[in-house]
CSV table of C-alpha atoms in Angstrom, one decimal:
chain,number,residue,atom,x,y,z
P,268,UNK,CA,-27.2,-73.0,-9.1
P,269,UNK,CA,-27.3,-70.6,-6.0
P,270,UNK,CA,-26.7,-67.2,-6.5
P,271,UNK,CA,-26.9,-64.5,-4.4
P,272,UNK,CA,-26.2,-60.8,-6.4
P,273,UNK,CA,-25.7,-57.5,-4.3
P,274,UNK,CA,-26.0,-53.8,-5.9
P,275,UNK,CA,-23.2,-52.1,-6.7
P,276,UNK,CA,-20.5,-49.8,-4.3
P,277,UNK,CA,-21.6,-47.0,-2.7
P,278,UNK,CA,-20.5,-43.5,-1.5
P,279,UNK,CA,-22.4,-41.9,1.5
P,280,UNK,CA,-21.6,-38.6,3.3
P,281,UNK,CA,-21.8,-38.3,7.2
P,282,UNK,CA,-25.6,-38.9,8.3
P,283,UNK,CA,-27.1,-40.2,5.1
P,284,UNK,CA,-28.9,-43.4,4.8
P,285,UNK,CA,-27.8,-45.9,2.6
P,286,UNK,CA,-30.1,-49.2,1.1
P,287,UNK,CA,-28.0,-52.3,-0.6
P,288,UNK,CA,-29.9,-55.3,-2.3
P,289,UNK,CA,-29.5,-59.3,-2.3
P,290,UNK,CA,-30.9,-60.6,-5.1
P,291,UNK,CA,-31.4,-64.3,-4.3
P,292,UNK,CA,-31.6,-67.1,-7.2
P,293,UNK,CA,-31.8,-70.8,-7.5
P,294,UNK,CA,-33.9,-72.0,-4.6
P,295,UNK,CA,-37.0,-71.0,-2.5
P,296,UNK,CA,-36.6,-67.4,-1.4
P,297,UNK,CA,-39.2,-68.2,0.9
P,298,UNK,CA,-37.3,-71.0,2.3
P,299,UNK,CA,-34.1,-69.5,3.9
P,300,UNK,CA,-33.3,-66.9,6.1
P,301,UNK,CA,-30.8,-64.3,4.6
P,302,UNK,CA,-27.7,-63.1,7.1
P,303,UNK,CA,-26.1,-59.5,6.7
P,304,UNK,CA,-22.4,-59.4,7.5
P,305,UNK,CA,-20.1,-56.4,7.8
P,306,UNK,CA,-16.5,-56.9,7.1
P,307,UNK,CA,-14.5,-53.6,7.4
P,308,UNK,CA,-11.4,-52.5,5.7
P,309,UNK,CA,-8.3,-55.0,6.9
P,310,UNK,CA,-10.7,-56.7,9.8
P,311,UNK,CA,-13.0,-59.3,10.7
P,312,UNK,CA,-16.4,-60.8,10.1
P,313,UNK,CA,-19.2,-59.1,12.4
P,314,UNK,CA,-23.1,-60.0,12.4
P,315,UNK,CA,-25.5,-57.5,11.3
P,316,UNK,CA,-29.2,-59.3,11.1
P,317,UNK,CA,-31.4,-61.4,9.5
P,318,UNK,CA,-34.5,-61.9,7.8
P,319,UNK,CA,-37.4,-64.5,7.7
P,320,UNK,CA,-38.3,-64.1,4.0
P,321,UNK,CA,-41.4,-66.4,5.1
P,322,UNK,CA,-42.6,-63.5,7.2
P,323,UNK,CA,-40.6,-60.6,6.8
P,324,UNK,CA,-39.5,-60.7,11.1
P,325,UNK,CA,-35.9,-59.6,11.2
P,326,UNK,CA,-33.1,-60.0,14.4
P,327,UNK,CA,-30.2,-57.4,15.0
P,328,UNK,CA,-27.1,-57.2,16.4
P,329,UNK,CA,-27.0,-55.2,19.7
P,330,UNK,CA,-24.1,-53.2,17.9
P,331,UNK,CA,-26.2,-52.0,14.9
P,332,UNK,CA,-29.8,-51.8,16.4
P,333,UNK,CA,-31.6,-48.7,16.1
P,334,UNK,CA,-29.6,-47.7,12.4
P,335,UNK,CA,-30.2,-51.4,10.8
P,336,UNK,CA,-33.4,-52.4,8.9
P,337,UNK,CA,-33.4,-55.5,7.1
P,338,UNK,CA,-35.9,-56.5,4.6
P,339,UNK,CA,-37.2,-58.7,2.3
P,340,UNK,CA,-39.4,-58.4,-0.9
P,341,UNK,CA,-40.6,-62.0,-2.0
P,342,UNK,CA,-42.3,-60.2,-5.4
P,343,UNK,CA,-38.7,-60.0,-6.8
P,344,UNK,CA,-36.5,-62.4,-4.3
P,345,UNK,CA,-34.8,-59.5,-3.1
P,346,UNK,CA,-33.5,-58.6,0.6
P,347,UNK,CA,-32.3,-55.3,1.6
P,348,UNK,CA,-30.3,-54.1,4.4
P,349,UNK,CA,-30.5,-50.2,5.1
P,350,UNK,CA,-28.5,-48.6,7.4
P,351,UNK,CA,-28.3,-45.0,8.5
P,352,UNK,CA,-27.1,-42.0,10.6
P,353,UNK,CA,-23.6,-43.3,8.4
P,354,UNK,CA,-20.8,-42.3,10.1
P,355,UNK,CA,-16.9,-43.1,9.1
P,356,UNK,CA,-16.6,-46.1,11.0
P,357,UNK,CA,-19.7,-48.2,8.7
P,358,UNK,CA,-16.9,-48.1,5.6
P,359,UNK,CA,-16.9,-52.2,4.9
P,360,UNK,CA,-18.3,-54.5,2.7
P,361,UNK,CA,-21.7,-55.5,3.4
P,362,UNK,CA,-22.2,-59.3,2.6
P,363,UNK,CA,-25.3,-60.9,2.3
P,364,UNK,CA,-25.7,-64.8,2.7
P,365,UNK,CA,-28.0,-67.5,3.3
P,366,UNK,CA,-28.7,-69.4,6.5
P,367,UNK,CA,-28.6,-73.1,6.8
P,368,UNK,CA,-29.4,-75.2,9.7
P,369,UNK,CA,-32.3,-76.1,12.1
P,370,UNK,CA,-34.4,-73.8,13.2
P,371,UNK,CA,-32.0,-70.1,13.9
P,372,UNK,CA,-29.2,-72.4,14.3
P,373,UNK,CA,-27.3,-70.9,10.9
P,374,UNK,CA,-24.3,-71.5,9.5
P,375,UNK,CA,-23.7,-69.2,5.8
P,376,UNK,CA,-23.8,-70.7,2.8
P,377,UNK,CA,-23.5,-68.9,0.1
P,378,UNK,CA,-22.5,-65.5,0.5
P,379,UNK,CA,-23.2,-62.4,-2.0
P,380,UNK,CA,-20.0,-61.4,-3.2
P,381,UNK,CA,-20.1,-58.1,-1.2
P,382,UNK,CA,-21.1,-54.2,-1.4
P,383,UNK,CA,-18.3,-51.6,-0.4
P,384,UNK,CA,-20.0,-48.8,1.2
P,385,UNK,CA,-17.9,-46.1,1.7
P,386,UNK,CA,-18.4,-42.8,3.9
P,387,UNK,CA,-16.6,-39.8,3.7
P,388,UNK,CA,-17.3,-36.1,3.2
Z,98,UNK,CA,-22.3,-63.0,24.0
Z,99,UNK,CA,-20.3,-66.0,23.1
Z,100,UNK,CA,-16.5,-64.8,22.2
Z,101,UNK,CA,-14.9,-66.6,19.8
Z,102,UNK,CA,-10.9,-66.7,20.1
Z,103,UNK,CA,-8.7,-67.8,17.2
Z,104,UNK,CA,-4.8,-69.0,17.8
Z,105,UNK,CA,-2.4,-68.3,15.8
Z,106,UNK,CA,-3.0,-64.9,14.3
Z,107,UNK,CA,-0.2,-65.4,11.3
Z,108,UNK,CA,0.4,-69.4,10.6
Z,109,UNK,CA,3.5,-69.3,8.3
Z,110,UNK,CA,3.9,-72.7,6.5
Z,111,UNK,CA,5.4,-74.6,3.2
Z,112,UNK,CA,3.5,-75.8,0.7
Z,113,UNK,CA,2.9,-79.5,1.3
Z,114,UNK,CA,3.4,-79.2,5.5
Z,115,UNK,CA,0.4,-79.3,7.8
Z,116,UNK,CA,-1.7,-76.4,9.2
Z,117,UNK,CA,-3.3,-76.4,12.6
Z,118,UNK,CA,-5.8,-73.7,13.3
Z,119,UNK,CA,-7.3,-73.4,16.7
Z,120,UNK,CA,-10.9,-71.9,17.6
Z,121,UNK,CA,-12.1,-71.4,21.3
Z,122,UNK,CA,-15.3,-70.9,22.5
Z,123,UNK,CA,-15.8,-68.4,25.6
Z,124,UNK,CA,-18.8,-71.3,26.6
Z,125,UNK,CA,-20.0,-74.6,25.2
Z,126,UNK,CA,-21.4,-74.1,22.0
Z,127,UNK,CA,-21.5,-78.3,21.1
Z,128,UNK,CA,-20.6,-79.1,17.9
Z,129,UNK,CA,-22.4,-76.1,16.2
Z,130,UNK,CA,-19.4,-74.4,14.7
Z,131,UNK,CA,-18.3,-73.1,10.8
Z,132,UNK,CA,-14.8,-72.6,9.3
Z,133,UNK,CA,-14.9,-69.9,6.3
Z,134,UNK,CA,-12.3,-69.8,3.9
Z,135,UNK,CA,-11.4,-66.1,2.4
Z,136,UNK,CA,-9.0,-65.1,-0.1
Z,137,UNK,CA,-8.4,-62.2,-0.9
Z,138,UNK,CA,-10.6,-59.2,-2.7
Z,139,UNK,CA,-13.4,-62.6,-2.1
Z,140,UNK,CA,-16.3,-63.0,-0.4
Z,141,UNK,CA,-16.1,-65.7,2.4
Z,142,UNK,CA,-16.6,-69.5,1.6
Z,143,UNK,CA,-17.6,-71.8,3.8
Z,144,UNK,CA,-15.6,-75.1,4.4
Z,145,UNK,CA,-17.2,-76.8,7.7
Z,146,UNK,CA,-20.2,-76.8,9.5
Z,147,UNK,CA,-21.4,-79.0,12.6
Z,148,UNK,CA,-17.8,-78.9,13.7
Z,149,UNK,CA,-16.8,-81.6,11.4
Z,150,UNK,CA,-18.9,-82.3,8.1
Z,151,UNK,CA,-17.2,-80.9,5.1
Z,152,UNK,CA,-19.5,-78.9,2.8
Z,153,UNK,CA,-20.2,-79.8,-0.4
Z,154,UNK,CA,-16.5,-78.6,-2.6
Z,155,UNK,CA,-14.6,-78.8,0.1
Z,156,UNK,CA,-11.5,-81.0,-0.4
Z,157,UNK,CA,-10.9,-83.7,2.1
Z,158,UNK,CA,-7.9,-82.1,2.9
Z,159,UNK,CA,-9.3,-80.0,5.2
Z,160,UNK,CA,-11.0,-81.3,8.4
Z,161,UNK,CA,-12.4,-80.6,11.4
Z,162,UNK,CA,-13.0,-81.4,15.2
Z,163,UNK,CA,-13.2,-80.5,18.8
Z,164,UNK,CA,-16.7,-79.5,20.6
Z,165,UNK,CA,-17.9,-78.1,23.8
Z,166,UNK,CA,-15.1,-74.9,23.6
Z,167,UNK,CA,-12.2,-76.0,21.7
Z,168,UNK,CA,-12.0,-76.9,18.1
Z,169,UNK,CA,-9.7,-77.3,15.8
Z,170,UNK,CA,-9.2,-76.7,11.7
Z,171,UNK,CA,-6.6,-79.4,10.0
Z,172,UNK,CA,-5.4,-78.9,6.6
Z,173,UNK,CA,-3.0,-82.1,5.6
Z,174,UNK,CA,-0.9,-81.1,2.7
Z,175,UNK,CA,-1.1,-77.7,1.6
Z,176,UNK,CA,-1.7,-76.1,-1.6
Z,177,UNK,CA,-1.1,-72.8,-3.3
Z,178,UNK,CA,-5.0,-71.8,-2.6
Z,179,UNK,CA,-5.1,-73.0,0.3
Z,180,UNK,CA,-3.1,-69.4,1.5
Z,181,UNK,CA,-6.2,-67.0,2.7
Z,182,UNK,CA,-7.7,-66.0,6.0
Z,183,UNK,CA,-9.5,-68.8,7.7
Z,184,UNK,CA,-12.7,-68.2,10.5
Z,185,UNK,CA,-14.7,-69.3,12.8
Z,186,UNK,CA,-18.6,-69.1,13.6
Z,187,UNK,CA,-20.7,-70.3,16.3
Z,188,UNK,CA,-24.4,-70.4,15.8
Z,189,UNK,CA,-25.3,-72.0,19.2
Z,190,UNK,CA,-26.1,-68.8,21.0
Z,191,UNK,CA,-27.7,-66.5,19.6
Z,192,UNK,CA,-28.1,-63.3,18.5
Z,193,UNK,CA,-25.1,-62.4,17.9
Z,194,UNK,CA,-23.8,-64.9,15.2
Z,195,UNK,CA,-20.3,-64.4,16.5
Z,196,UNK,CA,-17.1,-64.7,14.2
Z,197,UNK,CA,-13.5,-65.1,15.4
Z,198,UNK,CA,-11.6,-62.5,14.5
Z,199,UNK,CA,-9.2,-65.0,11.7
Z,200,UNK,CA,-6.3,-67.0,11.1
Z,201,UNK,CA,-4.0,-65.6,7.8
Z,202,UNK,CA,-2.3,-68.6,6.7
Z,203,UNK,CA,0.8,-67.7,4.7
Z,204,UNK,CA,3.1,-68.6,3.1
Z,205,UNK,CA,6.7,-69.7,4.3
């Protein structure tokens, strides 16, 4: 069975850094990409980045370049995204979720059940 | 960037009646497009993919079509969990991944 287990919520003050886990089970980690997704409070689904377990490159969104690092540890199955200079507007849930398709062409399937990361003072 | 447009916003239907849910493309993206189901307090599921080939759970209920910009999400009789917050995703040009921004079905 697929499973894909984040850490646990998170509270962040202005300007810290923050680093949430995808721990990946039941297939190859090597095999799939792994797809970050923000989803803040009452809105949509936006693209963070990905990660090439095979060979650790990672891919960001314009939005998020610069703050984002994405990573991937195959010695535990294990991606990361970190993201920092937090400000108010990164309060979401942070899903992680696995890319299928040919080549980059990814669809998610499944998805992490989802971090809150929340920033205030 | 590829935009991705969603119509309606709020679909209020009956159990039982049948739901339309629209997705545009801002370009041709072919047939490489996903529906997401999301309930709430849950993390996204995803339905479609290639436009049209149900994933594996899905109920054949649901179905999809359309390619090139316009595409469509069809649910034939709905049920009680079928209520949630539908979306689309192209992954034919790319980065971004690019979302639209959802459909709430609701209840009528």
């Amino acid at each position: 069975d697929v499973q894909l287990v984040q850490s646990g919520a998170e509270v962040k003050k202005p300007g810290a850094t923050v680093k949430i886990s995808c721990k990946v089970s039941g297939y190859p980690f090597i095999d799939y990409y792994i797809h970050w997704v923000q989803q803040a409070p009452g809105k949509g689904l936006e693209w963070v980045g990905l990660v090439d377990p095979g060979d650790g490159e990672s891919l960001y969104a314009e939005k998020f370049q610069g703050r984002v690092t994405i990573s991937a540890d195959t010695s535990t199955d294990t991606a990361y995204m970190e993201l920092s200079s937090l400000r108010s507007e990164d309060t979401a849930v942070y899903y992680c979720a696995t890319g299928i398709g040919e080549l980059q062409d990814h669809w998610f399937d499944p998805w992490g059940q989802g971090t809150l990361v929340t920033v205030s003072s | 960037e590829i935009v991705m447009t969603q119509s309606p916003a709020t679909l209020s239907l009956s159990p039982g009646e049948r739901a339309t849910l629209s997705c545009r493309a801002s370009q041709s993206i072919s047939r490489n497009l996903a529906w997401y189901q999301q309930r709430p307090g849950q993390a996204p599921r995803l339905l479609i993919h290639g436009a049209s080939t149900r994933a594996t759970g899905t109920p054949a209920r649901f179905s999809g079509s359309g390619s090139g910009t316009e595409f469509t999400l069809t649910i034939s009789s709905l049920q009680s969990e079928d209520y949630a917050v539908y979306y689309c995703q192209q992954y034919k040009n790319w980065p971004p991944y690019s979302f639209g921004q959802g459909t709430k079905l609701e209840i009528k």
